[in-house]
PDB file of C-alpha atoms and ligand atoms in Angstrom:
ATOM      1  CA  MET A  90       0.000   0.000   0.000  1.00 60.00           C
ATOM      2  CA  SER A  91       1.205   3.526  -0.703  1.00 89.00           C
ATOM      3  CA  GLU A  92       1.031   6.509   1.608  1.00 94.00           C
ATOM      4  CA  VAL A  93      -1.613   9.125   0.844  1.00 97.00           C
ATOM      5  CA  LEU A  94      -0.789  11.558   3.639  1.00 98.00           C
ATOM      6  CA  THR A  95       2.312  12.105   5.747  1.00 98.00           C
ATOM      7  CA  ILE A  96       2.440  14.757   8.459  1.00 98.00           C
ATOM      8  CA  ARG A  97       5.611  15.565  10.334  1.00 98.00           C
ATOM      9  CA  GLY A  98       5.883  17.743  13.427  1.00 98.00           C
ATOM     10  CA  LEU A  99       2.760  19.748  12.599  1.00 98.00           C
ATOM     11  CA  THR A 100       2.327  22.640  15.016  1.00 98.00           C
ATOM     12  CA  LYS A 101      -0.093  25.572  15.254  1.00 98.00           C
ATOM     13  CA  ARG A 102       0.180  28.355  17.792  1.00 98.00           C
ATOM     14  CA  PHE A 103      -2.497  30.946  18.453  1.00 97.00           C
ATOM     15  CA  GLY A 104      -0.602  33.491  20.567  1.00 95.00           C
ATOM     16  CA  GLY A 105       0.350  31.628  23.726  1.00 94.00           C
ATOM     17  CA  LEU A 106      -1.905  28.630  22.961  1.00 97.00           C
ATOM     18  CA  VAL A 107      -0.415  25.637  21.141  1.00 98.00           C
ATOM     19  CA  ALA A 108      -3.546  24.157  19.536  1.00 98.00           C
ATOM     20  CA  VAL A 109      -1.640  21.475  17.591  1.00 98.00           C
ATOM     21  CA  ASN A 110       1.700  20.443  19.013  1.00 98.00           C
ATOM     22  CA  GLY A 111       4.158  18.430  16.931  1.00 98.00           C
ATOM     23  CA  VAL A 112       1.705  15.945  15.410  1.00 98.00           C
ATOM     24  CA  ASP A 113       3.039  13.108  13.235  1.00 98.00           C
ATOM     25  CA  LEU A 114       0.619  11.025  11.158  1.00 98.00           C
ATOM     26  CA  ARG A 115       0.881   8.608   8.232  1.00 98.00           C
ATOM     27  CA  VAL A 116      -2.215   7.450   6.379  1.00 98.00           C
ATOM     28  CA  GLU A 117      -2.087   4.599   3.881  1.00 97.00           C
ATOM     29  CA  GLU A 118      -4.223   4.330   0.755  1.00 96.00           C
ATOM     30  CA  LYS A 119      -7.784   3.060   1.499  1.00 95.00           C
ATOM     31  CA  GLU A 120      -7.199   3.247   5.249  1.00 97.00           C
ATOM     32  CA  THR A 121      -9.902   4.686   7.532  1.00 97.00           C
ATOM     33  CA  VAL A 122      -8.417   6.604  10.453  1.00 98.00           C
ATOM     34  CA  GLY A 123     -10.484   7.955  13.345  1.00 97.00           C
ATOM     35  CA  ILE A 124      -9.428  10.945  15.455  1.00 97.00           C
ATOM     36  CA  ILE A 125     -11.100  11.359  18.819  1.00 94.00           C
ATOM     37  CA  GLY A 126     -10.412  13.601  21.775  1.00 92.00           C
ATOM     38  CA  PRO A 127     -12.047  16.013  24.210  1.00 90.00           C
ATOM     39  CA  ASN A 128     -13.469  19.347  23.042  1.00 91.00           C
ATOM     40  CA  GLY A 129     -10.730  21.868  22.356  1.00 94.00           C
ATOM     41  CA  SER A 130      -8.025  19.208  21.960  1.00 94.00           C
ATOM     42  CA  GLY A 131      -7.067  20.470  18.475  1.00 97.00           C
ATOM     43  CA  LYS A 132      -8.898  18.083  16.114  1.00 97.00           C
ATOM     44  CA  THR A 133     -10.523  20.706  13.880  1.00 97.00           C
ATOM     45  CA  THR A 134      -7.365  22.824  13.896  1.00 98.00           C
ATOM     46  CA  LEU A 135      -5.463  19.767  12.652  1.00 98.00           C
ATOM     47  CA  PHE A 136      -7.954  19.449   9.744  1.00 98.00           C
ATOM     48  CA  ASN A 137      -7.629  23.189   9.046  1.00 98.00           C
ATOM     49  CA  LEU A 138      -3.863  22.741   8.790  1.00 98.00           C
ATOM     50  CA  ILE A 139      -4.050  19.628   6.611  1.00 98.00           C
ATOM     51  CA  THR A 140      -6.519  21.281   4.207  1.00 98.00           C
ATOM     52  CA  GLY A 141      -4.707  24.642   4.106  1.00 97.00           C
ATOM     53  CA  LEU A 142      -7.220  26.862   5.903  1.00 97.00           C
ATOM     54  CA  PHE A 143      -4.470  27.605   8.430  1.00 97.00           C
ATOM     55  CA  GLN A 144      -0.743  27.831   7.777  1.00 97.00           C
ATOM     56  CA  PRO A 145       1.238  25.780  10.321  1.00 98.00           C
ATOM     57  CA  THR A 146       3.666  27.435  12.699  1.00 98.00           C
ATOM     58  CA  ALA A 147       5.963  24.461  12.067  1.00 98.00           C
ATOM     59  CA  GLY A 148       5.904  21.074  10.371  1.00 98.00           C
ATOM     60  CA  GLN A 149       5.331  19.510   6.982  1.00 98.00           C
ATOM     61  CA  ILE A 150       2.379  18.034   5.077  1.00 98.00           C
ATOM     62  CA  VAL A 151       2.988  15.627   2.187  1.00 98.00           C
ATOM     63  CA  PHE A 152      -0.047  14.574   0.144  1.00 98.00           C
ATOM     64  CA  MET A 153       0.269  11.993  -2.642  1.00 96.00           C
ATOM     65  CA  ASP A 154       4.086  12.365  -2.597  1.00 95.00           C
ATOM     66  CA  ARG A 155       3.867  16.153  -2.973  1.00 96.00           C
ATOM     67  CA  ASP A 156       4.797  18.694  -0.306  1.00 98.00           C
ATOM     68  CA  VAL A 157       1.603  20.748   0.063  1.00 98.00           C
ATOM     69  CA  THR A 158       2.568  22.604   3.258  1.00 98.00           C
ATOM     70  CA  SER A 159       2.309  25.967   1.489  1.00 96.00           C
ATOM     71  CA  ALA A 160      -0.339  25.036  -1.113  1.00 97.00           C
ATOM     72  CA  ARG A 161      -3.617  26.974  -1.146  1.00 96.00           C
ATOM     73  CA  PRO A 162      -6.793  25.123  -0.033  1.00 95.00           C
ATOM     74  CA  GLU A 163      -8.206  24.980  -3.575  1.00 92.00           C
ATOM     75  CA  GLN A 164      -4.945  23.521  -4.893  1.00 94.00           C
ATOM     76  CA  ARG A 165      -5.233  20.753  -2.314  1.00 96.00           C
ATOM     77  CA  VAL A 166      -8.856  20.123  -3.348  1.00 94.00           C
ATOM     78  CA  ALA A 167      -7.813  19.946  -7.002  1.00 91.00           C
ATOM     79  CA  ALA A 168      -5.158  17.385  -5.987  1.00 94.00           C
ATOM     80  CA  GLY A 169      -7.852  15.225  -4.365  1.00 95.00           C
ATOM     81  CA  MET A 170      -7.968  16.352  -0.724  1.00 97.00           C
ATOM     82  CA  VAL A 171     -11.592  17.073   0.191  1.00 96.00           C
ATOM     83  CA  ARG A 172     -13.232  17.804   3.533  1.00 96.00           C
ATOM     84  CA  THR A 173     -16.560  18.337   5.243  1.00 95.00           C
ATOM     85  CA  PHE A 174     -17.109  20.762   8.128  1.00 93.00           C
ATOM     86  CA  GLN A 175     -18.192  20.359  11.751  1.00 89.00           C
ATOM     87  CA  LEU A 176     -21.153  22.661  10.988  1.00 89.00           C
ATOM     88  CA  VAL A 177     -22.689  21.404   7.766  1.00 89.00           C
ATOM     89  CA  SER A 178     -21.642  23.587   4.824  1.00 89.00           C
ATOM     90  CA  VAL A 179     -23.892  23.633   1.724  1.00 93.00           C
ATOM     91  CA  PHE A 180     -25.475  26.318  -0.484  1.00 93.00           C
ATOM     92  CA  ASN A 181     -28.974  26.722   1.010  1.00 95.00           C
ATOM     93  CA  SER A 182     -30.197  29.070  -1.729  1.00 94.00           C
ATOM     94  CA  LEU A 183     -29.514  26.526  -4.508  1.00 94.00           C
ATOM     95  CA  ARG A 184     -31.339  23.357  -5.440  1.00 94.00           C
ATOM     96  CA  VAL A 185     -29.726  20.099  -4.343  1.00 95.00           C
ATOM     97  CA  TRP A 186     -28.342  19.179  -7.792  1.00 92.00           C
ATOM     98  CA  GLU A 187     -27.079  22.727  -8.349  1.00 91.00           C
ATOM     99  CA  ASN A 188     -24.828  22.400  -5.279  1.00 93.00           C
ATOM    100  CA  LEU A 189     -23.092  19.479  -6.935  1.00 91.00           C
ATOM    101  CA  VAL A 190     -22.821  20.998 -10.395  1.00 88.00           C
ATOM    102  CA  LEU A 191     -21.384  24.221  -8.978  1.00 86.00           C
ATOM    103  CA  CYS A 192     -18.672  22.398  -7.062  1.00 81.00           C
ATOM    104  CA  VAL A 193     -17.806  19.976  -9.848  1.00 79.00           C
ATOM    105  CA  THR A 194     -17.560  22.706 -12.487  1.00 77.00           C
ATOM    106  CA  ARG A 195     -15.353  24.761 -10.163  1.00 70.00           C
ATOM    107  CA  PHE A 196     -12.770  21.997 -10.128  1.00 69.00           C
ATOM    108  CA  ASP A 197     -13.313  20.690 -13.661  1.00 64.00           C
ATOM    109  CA  ALA A 198     -10.582  21.935 -16.017  1.00 57.00           C
ATOM    110  CA  ALA A 199     -13.075  22.425 -18.880  1.00 54.00           C
ATOM    111  CA  HIS A 200     -15.190  24.783 -16.746  1.00 51.00           C
ATOM    112  CA  SER A 201     -12.504  26.448 -14.664  1.00 54.00           C
ATOM    113  CA  SER A 202     -13.102  30.019 -15.822  1.00 53.00           C
ATOM    114  CA  ILE A 203     -16.303  32.082 -15.779  1.00 51.00           C
ATOM    115  CA  TRP A 204     -16.200  32.240 -19.586  1.00 53.00           C
ATOM    116  CA  LYS A 205     -15.896  28.466 -19.943  1.00 53.00           C
ATOM    117  CA  PHE A 206     -18.568  27.999 -17.266  1.00 50.00           C
ATOM    118  CA  MET A 207     -21.016  30.279 -19.127  1.00 51.00           C
ATOM    119  CA  THR A 208     -20.325  28.761 -22.545  1.00 56.00           C
ATOM    120  CA  SER A 209     -20.313  25.068 -21.544  1.00 56.00           C
ATOM    121  CA  PRO A 210     -23.738  24.172 -20.149  1.00 52.00           C
ATOM    122  CA  ALA A 211     -23.142  22.197 -16.995  1.00 49.00           C
ATOM    123  CA  THR A 212     -26.548  20.574 -17.236  1.00 48.00           C
ATOM    124  CA  GLY A 213     -25.484  18.532 -20.283  1.00 50.00           C
ATOM    125  CA  GLY A 214     -23.298  15.468 -20.528  1.00 61.00           C
ATOM    126  CA  THR A 215     -20.899  13.884 -18.123  1.00 76.00           C
ATOM    127  CA  ILE A 216     -21.041  16.375 -15.262  1.00 76.00           C
ATOM    128  CA  ARG A 217     -24.800  15.999 -14.898  1.00 78.00           C
ATOM    129  CA  ASP A 218     -24.527  12.201 -15.085  1.00 81.00           C
ATOM    130  CA  ASP A 219     -21.743  12.226 -12.472  1.00 82.00           C
ATOM    131  CA  CYS A 220     -23.772  14.478 -10.170  1.00 86.00           C
ATOM    132  CA  TYR A 221     -26.884  12.318 -10.414  1.00 87.00           C
ATOM    133  CA  GLY A 222     -24.721   9.233  -9.880  1.00 90.00           C
ATOM    134  CA  VAL A 223     -23.453  10.677  -6.604  1.00 93.00           C
ATOM    135  CA  LEU A 224     -26.980  11.715  -5.545  1.00 95.00           C
ATOM    136  CA  ARG A 225     -28.083   8.108  -6.163  1.00 94.00           C
ATOM    137  CA  LEU A 226     -25.163   6.820  -4.094  1.00 94.00           C
ATOM    138  CA  VAL A 227     -26.093   8.931  -1.073  1.00 95.00           C
ATOM    139  CA  GLY A 228     -29.850   8.370  -1.508  1.00 95.00           C
ATOM    140  CA  LEU A 229     -30.829  11.948  -2.430  1.00 96.00           C
ATOM    141  CA  GLU A 230     -31.797  11.331  -6.052  1.00 94.00           C
ATOM    142  CA  ASP A 231     -35.498  11.941  -5.354  1.00 96.00           C
ATOM    143  CA  LYS A 232     -34.630  15.314  -3.804  1.00 96.00           C
ATOM    144  CA  ALA A 233     -32.382  16.548  -6.647  1.00 94.00           C
ATOM    145  CA  GLY A 234     -34.767  19.411  -7.484  1.00 94.00           C
ATOM    146  CA  THR A 235     -35.539  20.398  -3.882  1.00 96.00           C
ATOM    147  CA  MET A 236     -34.312  23.726  -2.490  1.00 97.00           C
ATOM    148  CA  THR A 237     -31.440  22.873  -0.168  1.00 97.00           C
ATOM    149  CA  SER A 238     -32.904  25.115   2.554  1.00 97.00           C
ATOM    150  CA  GLU A 239     -35.875  22.703   2.714  1.00 97.00           C
ATOM    151  CA  LEU A 240     -33.748  19.648   3.532  1.00 97.00           C
ATOM    152  CA  SER A 241     -33.499  18.106   6.999  1.00 95.00           C
ATOM    153  CA  TYR A 242     -30.135  18.480   8.754  1.00 94.00           C
ATOM    154  CA  GLY A 243     -29.408  14.804   8.044  1.00 94.00           C
ATOM    155  CA  ASP A 244     -30.090  15.259   4.317  1.00 96.00           C
ATOM    156  CA  LYS A 245     -27.902  18.384   4.277  1.00 96.00           C
ATOM    157  CA  ARG A 246     -25.123  16.290   5.778  1.00 96.00           C
ATOM    158  CA  LEU A 247     -25.683  13.656   3.055  1.00 96.00           C
ATOM    159  CA  LEU A 248     -25.528  16.433   0.454  1.00 96.00           C
ATOM    160  CA  GLU A 249     -22.301  17.794   1.931  1.00 96.00           C
ATOM    161  CA  ILE A 250     -20.757  14.318   1.679  1.00 96.00           C
ATOM    162  CA  ALA A 251     -22.170  14.009  -1.864  1.00 95.00           C
ATOM    163  CA  ILE A 252     -20.431  17.272  -2.818  1.00 94.00           C
ATOM    164  CA  ALA A 253     -17.191  15.928  -1.385  1.00 95.00           C
ATOM    165  CA  LEU A 254     -17.580  12.643  -3.288  1.00 94.00           C
ATOM    166  CA  SER A 255     -18.431  14.421  -6.544  1.00 91.00           C
ATOM    167  CA  LEU A 256     -14.912  15.899  -6.425  1.00 90.00           C
ATOM    168  CA  LYS A 257     -13.567  12.314  -6.616  1.00 91.00           C
ATOM    169  CA  PRO A 258     -11.417  12.584  -3.486  1.00 95.00           C
ATOM    170  CA  LYS A 259      -8.305  10.544  -2.891  1.00 96.00           C
ATOM    171  CA  LEU A 260      -8.495  11.620   0.755  1.00 97.00           C
ATOM    172  CA  LEU A 261     -11.768  12.511   2.464  1.00 98.00           C
ATOM    173  CA  LEU A 262     -11.617  14.367   5.792  1.00 98.00           C
ATOM    174  CA  LEU A 263     -14.855  14.307   7.780  1.00 97.00           C
ATOM    175  CA  ASP A 264     -15.162  16.626  10.801  1.00 97.00           C
ATOM    176  CA  GLU A 265     -17.790  15.189  13.169  1.00 96.00           C
ATOM    177  CA  PRO A 266     -20.181  14.084  10.397  1.00 95.00           C
ATOM    178  CA  LEU A 267     -22.571  12.547  12.952  1.00 94.00           C
ATOM    179  CA  SER A 268     -22.956  15.557  15.221  1.00 92.00           C
ATOM    180  CA  GLY A 269     -26.440  17.018  15.563  1.00 91.00           C
ATOM    181  CA  LEU A 270     -28.129  14.054  13.865  1.00 93.00           C
ATOM    182  CA  SER A 271     -30.995  11.844  15.059  1.00 92.00           C
ATOM    183  CA  ASP A 272     -30.338   8.123  15.640  1.00 91.00           C
ATOM    184  CA  VAL A 273     -31.939   7.245  12.281  1.00 93.00           C
ATOM    185  CA  GLU A 274     -29.843   9.862  10.446  1.00 94.00           C
ATOM    186  CA  VAL A 275     -26.680   8.566  12.133  1.00 93.00           C
ATOM    187  CA  VAL A 276     -27.442   5.080  10.758  1.00 92.00           C
ATOM    188  CA  ASP A 277     -27.944   6.538   7.236  1.00 91.00           C
ATOM    189  CA  ILE A 278     -24.620   8.362   7.297  1.00 94.00           C
ATOM    190  CA  LEU A 279     -22.716   5.395   8.736  1.00 94.00           C
ATOM    191  CA  ASN A 280     -24.223   3.087   6.096  1.00 94.00           C
ATOM    192  CA  LEU A 281     -23.093   5.513   3.405  1.00 94.00           C
ATOM    193  CA  LEU A 282     -19.598   5.761   4.879  1.00 95.00           C
ATOM    194  CA  ARG A 283     -19.368   1.963   5.006  1.00 95.00           C
ATOM    195  CA  ARG A 284     -20.294   1.847   1.295  1.00 93.00           C
ATOM    196  CA  ILE A 285     -17.573   4.307   0.269  1.00 94.00           C
ATOM    197  CA  LYS A 286     -14.881   3.079   2.686  1.00 94.00           C
ATOM    198  CA  ARG A 287     -13.572   0.511   0.168  1.00 90.00           C
ATOM    199  CA  ASP A 288     -12.872   3.156  -2.455  1.00 93.00           C
ATOM    200  CA  VAL A 289     -11.525   6.188  -0.616  1.00 96.00           C
ATOM    201  CA  THR A 290      -9.021   6.974   2.124  1.00 97.00           C
ATOM    202  CA  ILE A 291     -10.849   8.539   5.070  1.00 98.00           C
ATOM    203  CA  ILE A 292      -9.890  10.491   8.184  1.00 98.00           C
ATOM    204  CA  ILE A 293     -12.893  11.005  10.452  1.00 98.00           C
ATOM    205  CA  ILE A 294     -13.109  13.151  13.574  1.00 97.00           C
ATOM    206  CA  GLU A 295     -15.838  12.010  15.904  1.00 92.00           C
ATOM    207  CA  HIS A 296     -16.830  12.928  19.418  1.00 81.00           C
ATOM    208  CA  LYS A 297     -19.037   9.884  20.026  1.00 75.00           C
ATOM    209  CA  VAL A 298     -16.345   7.215  20.089  1.00 83.00           C
ATOM    210  CA  SER A 299     -18.792   4.308  20.251  1.00 85.00           C
ATOM    211  CA  MET A 300     -20.211   5.340  16.846  1.00 85.00           C
ATOM    212  CA  ILE A 301     -16.984   4.811  14.932  1.00 90.00           C
ATOM    213  CA  VAL A 302     -15.059   2.217  16.881  1.00 90.00           C
ATOM    214  CA  ASP A 303     -16.236  -0.557  14.517  1.00 91.00           C
ATOM    215  CA  PHE A 304     -15.870   1.622  11.426  1.00 93.00           C
ATOM    216  CA  VAL A 305     -12.252   2.796  11.589  1.00 96.00           C
ATOM    217  CA  ASP A 306      -9.110   0.701  10.991  1.00 96.00           C
ATOM    218  CA  ARG A 307      -7.020   2.837  13.327  1.00 97.00           C
ATOM    219  CA  LEU A 308      -7.797   5.293  16.084  1.00 96.00           C
ATOM    220  CA  CYS A 309      -5.741   8.336  17.150  1.00 96.00           C
ATOM    221  CA  VAL A 310      -6.532  10.114  20.387  1.00 94.00           C
ATOM    222  CA  MET A 311      -5.775  13.795  20.702  1.00 95.00           C
ATOM    223  CA  ASN A 312      -5.372  15.716  23.920  1.00 93.00           C
ATOM    224  CA  GLU A 313      -4.043  19.255  24.341  1.00 94.00           C
ATOM    225  CA  GLY A 314      -2.751  19.334  20.761  1.00 97.00           C
ATOM    226  CA  ARG A 315      -0.888  16.014  20.821  1.00 96.00           C
ATOM    227  CA  PHE A 316      -1.639  12.418  19.892  1.00 96.00           C
ATOM    228  CA  VAL A 317      -1.566  10.574  23.223  1.00 94.00           C
ATOM    229  CA  SER A 318      -2.429   7.143  21.833  1.00 94.00           C
ATOM    230  CA  GLU A 319      -2.717   5.536  18.411  1.00 95.00           C
ATOM    231  CA  GLY A 320      -3.438   2.048  17.079  1.00 96.00           C
ATOM    232  CA  GLU A 321      -6.067  -0.676  16.801  1.00 95.00           C
ATOM    233  CA  PRO A 322      -9.336   0.894  18.091  1.00 94.00           C
ATOM    234  CA  SER A 323     -10.256  -1.509  20.886  1.00 92.00           C
ATOM    235  CA  GLU A 324      -6.679  -1.513  22.206  1.00 93.00           C
ATOM    236  CA  VAL A 325      -6.522   2.279  22.132  1.00 93.00           C
ATOM    237  CA  LEU A 326      -9.748   2.527  24.110  1.00 89.00           C
ATOM    238  CA  ARG A 327      -8.241   0.288  26.809  1.00 90.00           C
ATOM    239  CA  ASP A 328      -5.157   2.527  27.056  1.00 91.00           C
ATOM    240  CA  PRO A 329      -5.183   4.105  30.563  1.00 90.00           C
ATOM    241  CA  ALA A 330      -3.755   7.343  29.105  1.00 87.00           C
ATOM    242  CA  VAL A 331      -6.808   7.609  26.858  1.00 86.00           C
ATOM    243  CA  GLN A 332      -9.275   6.852  29.597  1.00 82.00           C
ATOM    244  CA  LYS A 333      -7.628   9.512  31.712  1.00 82.00           C
ATOM    245  CA  CYS A 334      -7.739  12.302  29.134  1.00 77.00           C
ATOM    246  CA  TYR A 335     -11.014  11.382  27.446  1.00 67.00           C
ATOM    247  CA  TRP A 336     -13.205  10.378  30.309  1.00 65.00           C
ATOM    248  CA  GLY A 337     -11.537  12.466  32.982  1.00 67.00           C
ATOM    249  CA  LYS A 338     -10.533   9.737  35.379  1.00 51.00           C
ATOM    250  CA  GLU A 339      -8.446   6.605  34.849  1.00 48.00           C
ATOM    251  CA  GLY A 340     -10.601   3.481  34.642  1.00 44.00           C
ATOM    252  CA  THR A 341     -13.863   5.374  34.150  1.00 40.00           C
ATOM    253  CA  ARG A 342     -16.298   3.484  31.919  1.00 43.00           C
ATOM    254  CA  GLY A 343     -19.571   4.262  30.157  1.00 37.00           C
ATOM    255  CA  CYS A 344     -18.473   6.278  27.106  1.00 40.00           C
TER     256      CYS A 344
HETATM  257  N1  ADP B 460      -8.851  30.588  14.721  1.00 64.91           N
HETATM  258  C1  ADP B 460      -8.496  30.403  16.009  1.00 64.91           C
HETATM  259  N2  ADP B 460      -7.959  31.404  16.739  1.00 64.91           N
HETATM  260  C2  ADP B 460      -7.588  31.205  18.022  1.00 64.91           C
HETATM  261  N3  ADP B 460      -7.733  30.043  18.685  1.00 64.91           N
HETATM  262  C3  ADP B 460      -8.271  29.009  18.017  1.00 64.91           C
HETATM  263  C4  ADP B 460      -8.703  29.142  16.649  1.00 64.91           C
HETATM  264  N4  ADP B 460      -9.205  27.939  16.252  1.00 64.91           N
HETATM  265  C5  ADP B 460      -9.114  27.124  17.315  1.00 64.91           C
HETATM  266  N5  ADP B 460      -8.557  27.757  18.363  1.00 64.91           N
HETATM  267  C6  ADP B 460      -8.295  27.175  19.681  1.00 64.91           C
HETATM  268  O1  ADP B 460      -7.530  25.984  19.481  1.00 64.91           O
HETATM  269  C7  ADP B 460      -7.934  24.989  20.421  1.00 64.91           C
HETATM  270  C8  ADP B 460      -8.355  23.763  19.667  1.00 64.91           C
HETATM  271  O2  ADP B 460      -9.600  24.019  19.033  1.00 64.91           O
HETATM  272  P1  ADP B 460     -10.233  22.979  18.016  1.00 64.91           P
HETATM  273  O3  ADP B 460      -9.203  22.562  17.049  1.00 64.91           O
HETATM  274  O4  ADP B 460     -11.472  23.607  17.460  1.00 64.91           O
HETATM  275  O5  ADP B 460     -10.603  21.763  18.965  1.00 64.91           O
HETATM  276  P2  ADP B 460     -11.550  20.481  18.741  1.00 64.91           P
HETATM  277  O6  ADP B 460     -11.940  20.446  17.294  1.00 64.91           O
HETATM  278  O7  ADP B 460     -10.724  19.321  19.196  1.00 64.91           O
HETATM  279  O8  ADP B 460     -12.741  20.692  19.640  1.00 64.91           O
HETATM  280  C9  ADP B 460      -9.054  25.603  21.265  1.00 64.91           C
HETATM  281  O9  ADP B 460      -8.483  26.100  22.458  1.00 64.91           O
HETATM  282  C10 ADP B 460      -9.558  26.737  20.402  1.00 64.91           C
HETATM  283  O10 ADP B 460     -10.094  27.783  21.167  1.00 64.91           O
HETATM  284 MG1   MG B 461     -13.823  20.469  16.343  1.00 64.91          MG
END
């Protein structure tokens, strides 16, 4: 297996606060890695560094054998690094299918300028077929023409993942994709993630550990900006250092 992502010594300071502190991480192709940790431990900041929203104070990010430490976010997306956000991020004023077409055309070489976008109808041909294919995959095909603002939060989350998938990611970063969802919606999203797991490398941040423990191949636990434990999920959860930082007191159960 080849390495999709390699992070070395990644650090981010905000004034006196070290939000991410010398993190090393290697992710293999088709691997699913979970990142858990208490609120404020640096998980989202780590994603913001990997995807280029923040510049690191120190460290290096290599994606698909290319040093992307200084690359702009959109360059990383074009290279196949795609993320979703902790608070669902979709275009509410567009119809469901328009969200997908907009994002795909933005990163499609044939439609990369306003002129090309205006002169090459996105509703014809391959892009439309690709977009409907992704909507079918996530189960939103029947809602393709619905205004996005009318969707439930769970469907918006499905749409956000659909947008990410329509960009044909080599690495998909999901920041708490299950947060704010009902039990039924959680099952829908997890079923979808299980379907795509075979085809794409995934890093998933999740607060509810029990939700992803059977889904991920490897678990990393973050506390105060550092990885304090990493490995096979059930072993990591038995690690006293994890129990101490995550559940407050060593040996505490009932997560
Ligand atoms: N843009 C920012 N400016 C200043 N501090 C930030 C910023 N983003 C995050 N932080 C701080 O970094 C720490 C880690 O936050 P975050 O990465 O959001 O944690 P998590 O996702 O694990 O809950 C927190 O103390 C937070 O207040
Ligand atoms: Mg967060």
